[in-house]
Structures are given as C-alpha cells and as structure tokens.
Amino acid sequence: MDLDVDRRAVAAVSAGGVLGALTRYAIGAAWPHTPNDFPWSTWLINVSGCFLIGILFTLLARFRPEHRLTRLFLGTGVLGGYTTFSTAEVEVQHAAPTIAITYLAATIAGALLAVWAGSALASISTRSRSAVR
Amino acid sequence: MTFLLVALGAAVGAPLRYLTDRYVQARYGTGFPWGTLAVNVAGSLILGCVLGRPFSPGLTALLGTGFCGALTTYSTFSWETLTFARRGEQATAIAYVLVSLLAGLGAAGLGAILAQAL
C-alpha cells in the first residue's frame, strides 16, 4: 500500500491545526464554565466551525477544486483543529444529567444545521453572482 | 506558556488525524469515514483518561486541549454527514451520527474508568 504522504500536506494540516486549536483555547479561556453550566464556548466553537467548513468546502469545490493545500490548511487544519469532538463528548459525560442531554442534542443539531446553512449560503451567493455576470 | 503547549499538542494531533484518514481510506476505501470515526473515538478515550486524572495544567493543555482537540473534529464529521444526506444516503448519515456519538461517549466514559484504575 502506497500512502504517498506529501510533506507539504502534513505541514499545512499541522500549521492550520495549531492556529485552529489556539483560537479554540482562547475562546475557552475567555468563557470558562463549570459542570453545572451549559458549555456555551465549546458549543459556539463547534457550531461556528461547522458553518465555516460548509462555506469553505462549497466555495472550494466550485472555484478551486484543484487547490488541495488550501483545503488541507483551512479545512482539515484550521477548522479541524478549531472544532473538537472529544471535548464535546467529555463535557456531556461530566455535565449534570439535564444539561448533558440538552447539550448533546443542541451540539449535533446545531452542527448539522450550521454545515447545511453554510453550504447553502455559499451555493446561493455564488449562483446569484454568476447569474449577474 | 500554556498556549505553547496547546500549539505543540495540536501540531501533532491535526496531522495524525489527516494521516489516519489517509491510511484508512487507502486500506478500506472511501465509502464510509472510518478514519474520522476512529480519531474521534480514540480522542474521546484519551481525553476521558486525561481529564479523569489529576494531571498538571500544563500536561492537560498539551494532551487535552492541544492533542485531543486537534486530533478530533466536529467540522469534518458534520460535513461528511451532510454529504451522505445529499447523496440520498439518509440511513448511513443517521448511522454515522449515532455510532460516532455513542462510541465517543462510551470511549470518554471508558477513559475516565481507566484513569481511576491506573
């Protein structure tokens, strides 16, 4: 099996991941919470990251499908490093029962709605732009 | 100082997610995102373990916030779910979400138990 690992691709994902993770860390530090609170900072991070990846991947597929490194840096790296699955799962585990259920449902619903909305917004705005041209 | 540890963890976690995905796709094909599922579940297990132990704030930042945060992803997971739904594969989309969430929660719980036992 030939994995054909491109060092530039790994570097792009790594650099993007650092930027994304530091942004997530800054938001979490500015907006801490206890197990008795709804984890708003992680919720906001995950939902906004899903909205942005919907926009990004839709725009790239339409205008720059050949820009693999842009997709890897911004999508896999920055947004992948910014959003976090593990923190969301552990927060559900640690939260008080009613908050845990609400948080679990609000995260998955918010994330899926956001990725769909981001993608739809990108499609609609680029479609109307090309129609004007 | 903490932000350097977060950066260091993320510098390793994000490319490990990418390489896992590449490896899994090369081996098992691109039909189902087993790579994303694997890193999300593995990251939840490690984070459950890290937060279940009284580690120093620095080590928690390095392994938890940096490494596990960047190893796992909600954005790619959502995009893959949307892609299934758009292809008309609603059952696969629902299964992917349910398996990810349940396995992730189970792994986080198992990590916490392991942390107590160690």
Tab-separated table of C-alpha atoms in Angstrom:
chain	number	residue	atom	x	y	z
A	1	MET	CA	0.000	0.000	0.000
A	2	ASP	CA	1.463	3.316	-1.067
A	3	LEU	CA	0.310	6.133	1.163
A	4	ASP	CA	2.205	8.748	-0.843
A	5	VAL	CA	2.467	11.150	2.091
A	6	ASP	CA	3.226	14.643	0.919
A	7	ARG	CA	5.274	16.572	3.484
A	8	ARG	CA	3.721	19.866	2.377
A	9	ALA	CA	0.261	18.432	3.054
A	10	VAL	CA	1.281	17.291	6.552
A	11	ALA	CA	2.876	20.697	7.238
A	12	ALA	CA	-0.250	22.530	6.013
A	13	VAL	CA	-2.539	20.446	8.237
A	14	SER	CA	-0.197	20.828	11.216
A	15	ALA	CA	0.171	24.621	10.879
A	16	GLY	CA	-3.580	25.032	10.337
A	17	GLY	CA	-4.321	22.762	13.296
A	18	VAL	CA	-2.162	24.933	15.578
A	19	LEU	CA	-3.998	28.102	14.505
A	20	GLY	CA	-7.395	26.476	14.984
A	21	ALA	CA	-6.533	24.959	18.369
A	22	LEU	CA	-5.138	28.255	19.693
A	23	THR	CA	-8.340	30.050	18.654
A	24	ARG	CA	-10.386	27.385	20.445
A	25	TYR	CA	-8.151	27.669	23.525
A	26	ALA	CA	-8.541	31.471	23.583
A	27	ILE	CA	-12.346	31.251	23.353
A	28	GLY	CA	-12.473	28.572	26.071
A	29	ALA	CA	-10.202	30.604	28.355
A	30	ALA	CA	-12.266	33.751	27.857
A	31	TRP	CA	-15.525	31.899	28.516
A	32	PRO	CA	-14.995	29.154	31.108
A	33	HIS	CA	-17.800	27.032	32.539
A	34	THR	CA	-18.455	24.591	35.379
A	35	PRO	CA	-20.255	21.188	35.118
A	36	ASN	CA	-23.412	22.977	36.259
A	37	ASP	CA	-23.378	25.389	33.289
A	38	PHE	CA	-24.157	24.753	29.660
A	39	PRO	CA	-20.754	24.616	27.856
A	40	TRP	CA	-21.518	27.586	25.598
A	41	SER	CA	-17.921	28.148	24.471
A	42	THR	CA	-17.495	24.616	23.040
A	43	TRP	CA	-20.980	24.742	21.551
A	44	LEU	CA	-20.201	28.023	19.811
A	45	ILE	CA	-16.811	26.737	18.606
A	46	ASN	CA	-18.250	23.553	17.114
A	47	VAL	CA	-21.295	25.171	15.513
A	48	SER	CA	-19.327	28.093	14.034
A	49	GLY	CA	-16.631	25.712	12.765
A	50	CYS	CA	-19.291	23.597	11.034
A	51	PHE	CA	-20.832	26.710	9.457
A	52	LEU	CA	-17.405	27.797	8.170
A	53	ILE	CA	-16.497	24.359	6.762
A	54	GLY	CA	-19.832	24.329	4.900
A	55	ILE	CA	-18.935	27.655	3.283
A	56	LEU	CA	-15.294	26.711	2.660
A	57	PHE	CA	-15.779	23.291	1.084
A	58	THR	CA	-18.654	24.535	-1.094
A	59	LEU	CA	-16.624	27.512	-2.362
A	60	LEU	CA	-13.517	25.402	-2.947
A	61	ALA	CA	-15.476	22.719	-4.817
A	62	ARG	CA	-16.950	25.430	-7.038
A	63	PHE	CA	-13.989	27.729	-7.679
A	64	ARG	CA	-10.773	25.988	-6.645
A	65	PRO	CA	-11.229	22.220	-6.774
A	66	GLU	CA	-7.543	21.785	-7.616
A	67	HIS	CA	-6.299	23.723	-4.551
A	68	ARG	CA	-5.623	20.692	-2.363
A	69	LEU	CA	-3.280	22.517	0.018
A	70	THR	CA	-5.814	25.322	0.617
A	71	ARG	CA	-8.418	22.707	1.517
A	72	LEU	CA	-5.958	20.879	3.775
A	73	PHE	CA	-4.694	24.031	5.509
A	74	LEU	CA	-8.052	25.757	6.078
A	75	GLY	CA	-10.425	22.779	6.257
A	76	THR	CA	-8.530	19.802	7.690
A	77	GLY	CA	-6.062	22.019	9.572
A	78	VAL	CA	-7.655	25.248	10.864
A	79	LEU	CA	-11.297	24.141	11.144
A	80	GLY	CA	-10.394	20.575	12.142
A	81	GLY	CA	-8.126	21.915	14.893
A	82	TYR	CA	-10.662	24.574	15.902
A	83	THR	CA	-13.612	22.203	16.350
A	84	THR	CA	-13.384	19.342	18.811
A	85	PHE	CA	-15.348	16.143	19.117
A	86	SER	CA	-13.543	14.821	22.193
A	87	THR	CA	-14.230	17.885	24.382
A	88	ALA	CA	-17.925	17.825	23.442
A	89	GLU	CA	-18.198	14.129	24.389
A	90	VAL	CA	-16.322	14.520	27.690
A	91	GLU	CA	-18.396	17.598	28.587
A	92	VAL	CA	-21.582	15.558	28.070
A	93	GLN	CA	-20.077	12.933	30.379
A	94	HIS	CA	-19.220	15.475	33.096
A	95	ALA	CA	-22.357	17.634	32.914
A	96	ALA	CA	-25.393	17.378	35.177
A	97	PRO	CA	-27.951	14.973	33.537
A	98	THR	CA	-30.411	17.565	32.166
A	99	ILE	CA	-27.607	19.747	30.813
A	100	ALA	CA	-25.903	16.671	29.312
A	101	ILE	CA	-28.944	15.651	27.238
A	102	THR	CA	-29.678	19.239	26.127
A	103	TYR	CA	-26.034	19.857	25.268
A	104	LEU	CA	-25.659	16.602	23.296
A	105	ALA	CA	-28.799	17.336	21.253
A	106	ALA	CA	-28.009	21.049	20.801
A	107	THR	CA	-24.487	20.302	19.596
A	108	ILE	CA	-25.387	17.716	16.961
A	109	ALA	CA	-28.479	19.656	15.794
A	110	GLY	CA	-26.577	22.969	15.739
A	111	ALA	CA	-23.593	21.427	13.932
A	112	LEU	CA	-25.654	19.756	11.193
A	113	LEU	CA	-27.866	22.804	10.699
A	114	ALA	CA	-24.782	25.038	10.558
A	115	VAL	CA	-22.875	22.941	7.999
A	116	TRP	CA	-26.002	22.786	5.810
A	117	ALA	CA	-26.647	26.537	6.191
A	118	GLY	CA	-23.022	27.435	5.419
A	119	SER	CA	-23.019	25.276	2.317
A	120	ALA	CA	-26.433	26.538	1.150
A	121	LEU	CA	-25.405	30.161	1.705
A	122	ALA	CA	-22.209	29.650	-0.303
A	123	SER	CA	-24.128	27.949	-3.147
A	124	ILE	CA	-26.842	30.601	-3.301
A	125	SER	CA	-24.496	33.593	-3.156
A	126	THR	CA	-22.130	32.209	-5.798
A	127	ARG	CA	-25.037	31.197	-8.028
A	128	SER	CA	-26.554	34.693	-7.942
A	129	ARG	CA	-23.109	36.200	-8.550
A	130	SER	CA	-22.546	34.107	-11.656
A	131	ALA	CA	-26.098	34.910	-12.813
A	132	VAL	CA	-25.336	38.669	-12.622
A	133	ARG	CA	-22.239	38.148	-14.751
B	1	MET	CA	3.393	29.227	28.303
B	2	THR	CA	0.121	27.273	28.193
B	3	PHE	CA	-0.586	28.378	24.642
B	4	LEU	CA	2.773	26.926	23.538
B	5	LEU	CA	1.771	23.534	24.961
B	6	VAL	CA	-1.629	23.746	23.225
B	7	ALA	CA	0.173	24.604	19.958
B	8	LEU	CA	2.611	21.723	20.371
B	9	GLY	CA	-0.173	19.206	21.028
B	10	ALA	CA	-2.181	20.486	18.057
B	11	ALA	CA	0.876	20.398	15.762
B	12	VAL	CA	0.934	16.618	16.319
B	13	GLY	CA	-2.803	15.907	16.725
B	14	ALA	CA	-4.043	17.534	13.499
B	15	PRO	CA	-1.604	15.782	11.110
B	16	LEU	CA	-2.174	12.487	12.965
B	17	ARG	CA	-5.899	12.854	12.128
B	18	TYR	CA	-5.019	13.564	8.489
B	19	LEU	CA	-2.609	10.618	8.239
B	20	THR	CA	-5.062	8.251	9.949
B	21	ASP	CA	-7.729	9.281	7.447
B	22	ARG	CA	-5.346	8.764	4.511
B	23	TYR	CA	-4.260	5.380	5.841
B	24	VAL	CA	-7.810	4.171	6.464
B	25	GLN	CA	-9.001	5.409	3.054
B	26	ALA	CA	-6.113	3.672	1.299
B	27	ARG	CA	-6.846	0.443	3.124
B	28	TYR	CA	-10.648	0.374	3.379
B	29	GLY	CA	-11.780	2.722	0.603
B	30	THR	CA	-13.688	5.981	0.769
B	31	GLY	CA	-17.231	4.654	1.219
B	32	PHE	CA	-17.555	5.308	4.949
B	33	PRO	CA	-15.486	7.805	7.010
B	34	TRP	CA	-13.903	5.180	9.269
B	35	GLY	CA	-10.839	7.415	9.680
B	36	THR	CA	-12.797	10.322	11.199
B	37	LEU	CA	-14.778	7.910	13.351
B	38	ALA	CA	-11.554	6.288	14.586
B	39	VAL	CA	-9.833	9.547	15.569
B	40	ASN	CA	-12.997	10.935	17.186
B	41	VAL	CA	-13.478	7.823	19.315
B	42	ALA	CA	-9.759	7.471	20.129
B	43	GLY	CA	-9.514	11.176	21.037
B	44	SER	CA	-12.564	10.881	23.314
B	45	LEU	CA	-10.963	7.888	25.076
B	46	ILE	CA	-7.664	9.723	25.610
B	47	LEU	CA	-9.371	12.938	26.753
B	48	GLY	CA	-11.615	10.994	29.154
B	49	CYS	CA	-8.467	9.461	30.609
B	50	VAL	CA	-6.544	12.788	30.752
B	51	LEU	CA	-9.367	14.658	32.496
B	52	GLY	CA	-10.060	11.721	34.815
B	53	ARG	CA	-6.615	12.091	36.403
B	54	PRO	CA	-5.148	14.953	38.378
B	55	PHE	CA	-2.572	15.904	35.737
B	56	SER	CA	-0.796	19.251	35.879
B	57	PRO	CA	-2.498	22.124	33.981
B	58	GLY	CA	0.399	22.084	31.510
B	59	LEU	CA	0.030	18.403	30.643
B	60	THR	CA	-3.745	18.810	30.399
B	61	ALA	CA	-3.231	21.695	27.925
B	62	LEU	CA	-0.722	19.673	25.877
B	63	LEU	CA	-2.641	16.378	25.734
B	64	GLY	CA	-6.227	17.518	26.232
B	65	THR	CA	-6.719	20.933	24.641
B	66	GLY	CA	-3.920	20.619	22.087
B	67	PHE	CA	-3.541	16.991	21.056
B	68	CYS	CA	-7.052	15.554	21.597
B	69	GLY	CA	-8.756	18.788	20.498
B	70	ALA	CA	-6.882	18.820	17.188
B	71	LEU	CA	-6.963	15.029	16.704
B	72	THR	CA	-10.772	15.066	16.852
B	73	THR	CA	-13.055	17.128	14.660
B	74	TYR	CA	-16.696	18.141	14.662
B	75	SER	CA	-16.493	20.099	11.389
B	76	THR	CA	-15.325	17.210	9.174
B	77	PHE	CA	-17.783	14.876	10.924
B	78	SER	CA	-20.673	17.272	10.116
B	79	TRP	CA	-19.527	17.775	6.523
B	80	GLU	CA	-19.343	14.006	5.963
B	81	THR	CA	-22.847	13.598	7.439
B	82	LEU	CA	-24.183	16.325	5.121
B	83	THR	CA	-22.512	14.609	2.153
B	84	PHE	CA	-24.297	11.318	2.966
B	85	ALA	CA	-27.648	13.119	3.312
B	86	ARG	CA	-27.178	14.934	-0.025
B	87	ARG	CA	-26.363	11.675	-1.809
B	88	GLY	CA	-29.692	10.350	-0.547
B	89	GLU	CA	-27.982	8.000	1.910
B	90	GLN	CA	-30.061	9.108	4.901
B	91	ALA	CA	-29.755	5.789	6.724
B	92	THR	CA	-25.939	5.946	6.511
B	93	ALA	CA	-25.976	9.579	7.691
B	94	ILE	CA	-28.096	8.687	10.736
B	95	ALA	CA	-25.996	5.606	11.478
B	96	TYR	CA	-22.780	7.644	11.220
B	97	VAL	CA	-24.082	10.240	13.689
B	98	LEU	CA	-25.426	7.678	16.163
B	99	VAL	CA	-22.342	5.449	16.062
B	100	SER	CA	-19.998	8.466	16.423
B	101	LEU	CA	-21.881	9.967	19.374
B	102	LEU	CA	-22.485	6.696	21.222
B	103	ALA	CA	-18.984	5.309	20.644
B	104	GLY	CA	-17.486	8.706	21.573
B	105	LEU	CA	-19.467	8.856	24.819
B	106	GLY	CA	-18.612	5.247	25.616
B	107	ALA	CA	-14.937	5.905	24.928
B	108	ALA	CA	-14.931	9.047	27.105
B	109	GLY	CA	-16.515	7.032	29.939
B	110	LEU	CA	-14.048	4.193	29.470
B	111	GLY	CA	-11.186	6.689	29.552
B	112	ALA	CA	-12.431	8.047	32.885
B	113	ILE	CA	-12.653	4.495	34.300
B	114	LEU	CA	-9.131	3.700	33.051
B	115	ALA	CA	-7.833	6.902	34.652
B	116	GLN	CA	-9.264	5.812	38.021
B	117	ALA	CA	-7.823	2.320	37.660
B	118	LEU	CA	-4.307	3.409	36.681
